[in-house]
């Protein structure tokens, strides 16, 4: 509308009924028929009984946001070692279905023997949560992990003793 002198928007109409509120609910979706690798289920609808909660009979639409296939499998564990004892492992996640037997070779030197060989498309991460220790890890061969701990200020000095060090193996698909 273009007004040159004075304009009016007209008379207001008759007020109608209040509208209904839209509601959305998100729920974790387990791996299965809707999402192969799990994801999130999103339900939406109108709150017809005005109770602020989306009930089954009010759902108008259901959508899924699915997780993409992960590109790797994980083995994760915590390792603790003291004095001249072998490291003790607490497994956290074992998608590789392996076990590792740990021994202390010498001060600051530890060996893990895997129950199954690991292929070359694998990453090994070992991290000690002690700012005075520098730790390194390596696959010696497809069945053996070597861990090395040194005093951070003197890399020639091996050191024992760590608590809840993180060991993670990722095997890529």
Short mmCIF file of C-alpha atoms in Angstrom, two decimals:
data_model
loop_
_atom_site.label_atom_id
_atom_site.label_comp_id
_atom_site.label_asym_id
_atom_site.label_seq_id
_atom_site.Cartn_x
_atom_site.Cartn_y
_atom_site.Cartn_z
CA UNK A 1 0.00 0.00 0.00
CA UNK A 2 1.31 3.45 -0.90
CA UNK A 3 -0.02 6.45 1.05
CA UNK A 4 0.56 10.00 -0.06
CA UNK A 5 -1.43 12.01 2.51
CA UNK A 6 -2.78 9.86 5.33
CA UNK A 7 -3.30 6.16 5.60
CA UNK A 8 -5.21 3.80 7.80
CA UNK A 9 -4.69 0.07 7.99
CA UNK A 10 -8.41 -0.56 8.36
CA UNK A 11 -10.45 -1.90 11.19
CA UNK A 12 -9.25 -4.81 13.28
CA UNK A 13 -11.08 -8.04 12.68
CA UNK A 14 -12.67 -10.33 15.22
CA UNK A 15 -10.16 -12.07 17.50
CA UNK A 16 -9.87 -15.78 16.89
CA UNK A 17 -8.99 -18.64 19.19
CA UNK A 18 -5.48 -18.93 20.54
CA UNK A 19 -3.28 -21.26 18.48
CA UNK A 20 -1.66 -24.48 19.70
CA UNK A 21 1.97 -24.66 20.74
CA UNK A 22 4.33 -26.77 18.65
CA UNK A 23 6.51 -29.20 20.61
CA UNK A 24 9.67 -31.07 19.64
CA UNK A 25 11.21 -33.96 21.54
CA UNK A 26 14.60 -35.55 20.86
CA UNK A 27 15.45 -39.07 21.97
CA UNK A 28 18.62 -41.12 21.54
CA UNK A 29 18.05 -43.75 18.84
CA UNK A 30 19.89 -47.06 19.32
CA UNK A 31 21.52 -48.81 16.39
CA UNK A 32 18.88 -50.70 14.46
CA UNK A 33 16.37 -50.50 11.64
CA UNK A 34 15.95 -46.68 11.72
CA UNK A 35 19.67 -45.86 12.08
CA UNK A 36 22.26 -48.55 11.41
CA UNK A 37 24.82 -46.84 13.67
CA UNK A 38 22.37 -45.20 16.08
CA UNK A 39 21.52 -41.52 16.16
CA UNK A 40 18.78 -39.16 17.32
CA UNK A 41 15.01 -39.52 16.89
CA UNK A 42 13.12 -36.21 16.53
CA UNK A 43 9.38 -36.20 17.18
CA UNK A 44 7.21 -33.11 16.69
CA UNK A 45 3.56 -32.21 16.96
CA UNK A 46 0.96 -29.86 18.41
CA UNK A 47 0.20 -29.69 22.12
CA UNK A 48 -3.56 -30.31 21.68
CA UNK A 49 -4.26 -30.71 25.39
CA UNK A 50 -2.04 -27.72 26.37
CA UNK A 51 -0.13 -29.64 29.05
CA UNK A 52 3.33 -28.68 27.74
CA UNK A 53 4.30 -32.28 27.00
CA UNK A 54 4.37 -34.05 23.62
CA UNK A 55 2.27 -37.17 23.99
CA UNK A 56 2.06 -40.12 21.60
CA UNK A 57 -1.31 -39.09 20.14
CA UNK A 58 0.04 -35.55 19.45
CA UNK A 59 3.03 -36.65 17.33
CA UNK A 60 2.64 -35.47 13.73
CA UNK A 61 6.16 -36.08 12.41
CA UNK A 62 9.10 -38.34 13.25
CA UNK A 63 12.54 -37.82 11.70
CA UNK A 64 15.95 -39.40 12.34
CA UNK A 65 19.44 -37.96 12.31
CA UNK A 66 21.67 -40.98 12.00
CA UNK A 67 25.31 -41.34 12.98
CA UNK A 68 27.68 -42.01 10.11
CA UNK A 69 29.62 -45.24 10.11
CA UNK A 70 32.70 -44.86 12.24
CA UNK A 71 35.91 -45.33 10.30
CA UNK A 72 37.69 -47.28 13.05
CA UNK A 73 37.31 -49.68 15.96
CA UNK A 74 38.73 -48.84 19.39
CA UNK A 75 40.48 -50.63 22.20
CA UNK A 76 40.82 -48.34 25.23
CA UNK A 77 42.25 -49.10 28.67
CA UNK A 78 43.80 -47.51 31.74
CA UNK A 79 47.21 -48.76 32.90
CA UNK A 80 48.68 -48.44 36.38
CA UNK A 81 52.20 -49.49 37.37
CA UNK A 82 54.15 -49.18 40.66
CA UNK A 83 57.54 -50.25 42.03
CA UNK A 84 58.85 -53.25 40.08
CA UNK A 85 55.40 -54.69 39.35
CA UNK A 86 53.93 -55.46 35.97
CA UNK A 87 51.42 -52.91 34.67
CA UNK A 88 47.80 -53.60 35.59
CA UNK A 89 45.19 -52.89 32.94
CA UNK A 90 41.54 -51.87 33.26
CA UNK A 91 39.81 -52.27 29.92
CA UNK A 92 37.30 -49.51 29.10
CA UNK A 93 36.26 -50.38 25.55
CA UNK A 94 37.19 -53.42 23.50
CA UNK A 95 35.73 -53.28 19.99
CA UNK A 96 38.80 -55.18 18.70
CA UNK A 97 38.06 -58.20 20.92
CA UNK A 98 41.67 -58.53 22.03
CA UNK A 99 43.43 -58.94 25.34
CA UNK A 100 46.89 -57.69 26.29
CA UNK A 101 49.26 -59.34 28.78
CA UNK A 102 51.64 -56.80 30.34
CA UNK A 103 55.09 -57.32 31.85
CA UNK A 104 57.74 -54.96 33.18
CA UNK A 105 60.95 -55.57 31.22
CA UNK A 106 63.13 -53.12 33.13
CA UNK A 107 62.81 -49.75 34.85
CA UNK A 108 60.56 -47.60 32.65
CA UNK A 109 60.22 -50.37 30.01
CA UNK A 110 57.02 -52.41 29.56
CA UNK A 111 55.81 -54.93 27.02
CA UNK A 112 52.26 -55.82 26.06
CA UNK A 113 51.58 -59.03 24.16
CA UNK A 114 48.35 -58.99 22.18
CA UNK A 115 46.07 -62.02 21.91
CA UNK A 116 45.58 -61.33 18.18
CA UNK A 117 47.86 -59.66 15.62
CA UNK A 118 47.17 -56.03 14.72
CA UNK A 119 47.39 -54.88 11.10
CA UNK A 120 49.38 -51.91 9.82
CA UNK A 121 46.32 -49.64 9.56
CA UNK A 122 46.37 -49.13 13.33
CA UNK A 123 47.24 -46.19 15.58
CA UNK A 124 48.64 -46.58 19.10
CA UNK A 125 48.36 -43.82 21.71
CA UNK A 126 49.80 -44.02 25.22
CA UNK A 127 49.63 -41.07 27.57
CA UNK A 128 50.82 -40.82 31.15
CA UNK A 129 49.11 -38.09 33.16
CA UNK A 130 52.26 -37.06 35.01
CA UNK A 131 53.99 -33.86 33.95
CA UNK A 132 57.36 -35.26 35.10
CA UNK A 133 57.21 -38.32 32.82
CA UNK A 134 57.66 -38.41 29.06
CA UNK A 135 56.13 -41.60 27.66
CA UNK A 136 56.43 -43.12 24.21
CA UNK A 137 54.80 -46.18 22.68
CA UNK A 138 55.32 -48.32 19.62
CA UNK A 139 54.27 -51.50 17.92
CA UNK A 140 57.36 -53.69 17.96
CA UNK A 141 55.57 -56.13 15.69
CA UNK A 142 51.95 -57.10 15.00
CA UNK A 143 51.63 -58.81 18.41
CA UNK A 144 53.81 -56.64 20.67
CA UNK A 145 53.49 -53.15 22.17
CA UNK A 146 56.46 -51.47 23.83
CA UNK A 147 56.02 -48.60 26.30
CA UNK A 148 58.91 -46.38 27.47
CA UNK A 149 58.82 -43.91 30.35
CA UNK A 150 61.57 -41.37 30.97
CA UNK A 151 62.08 -38.48 33.36
CA UNK A 152 61.07 -35.43 31.34
CA UNK A 153 64.11 -33.38 32.44
CA UNK A 154 66.54 -36.26 31.73
CA UNK A 155 65.48 -38.44 28.81
CA UNK A 156 68.26 -40.94 29.57
CA UNK A 157 66.74 -41.76 32.96
CA UNK A 158 63.99 -44.42 32.84
CA UNK A 159 61.30 -44.17 35.51
CA UNK A 160 58.65 -46.53 36.91
CA UNK A 161 55.33 -45.64 38.41
CA UNK A 162 52.23 -44.21 36.78
CA UNK A 163 48.53 -44.26 37.53
CA UNK A 164 45.60 -44.39 35.10
CA UNK A 165 47.72 -43.90 32.00
CA UNK A 166 45.59 -44.00 28.85
CA UNK A 167 46.22 -46.66 26.21
CA UNK A 168 44.22 -46.45 23.00
CA UNK A 169 44.45 -48.56 19.87
CA UNK A 170 42.48 -47.52 16.78
CA UNK A 171 42.16 -49.96 13.90
CA UNK A 172 40.91 -48.23 10.76
CA UNK A 173 38.41 -49.99 8.47
#
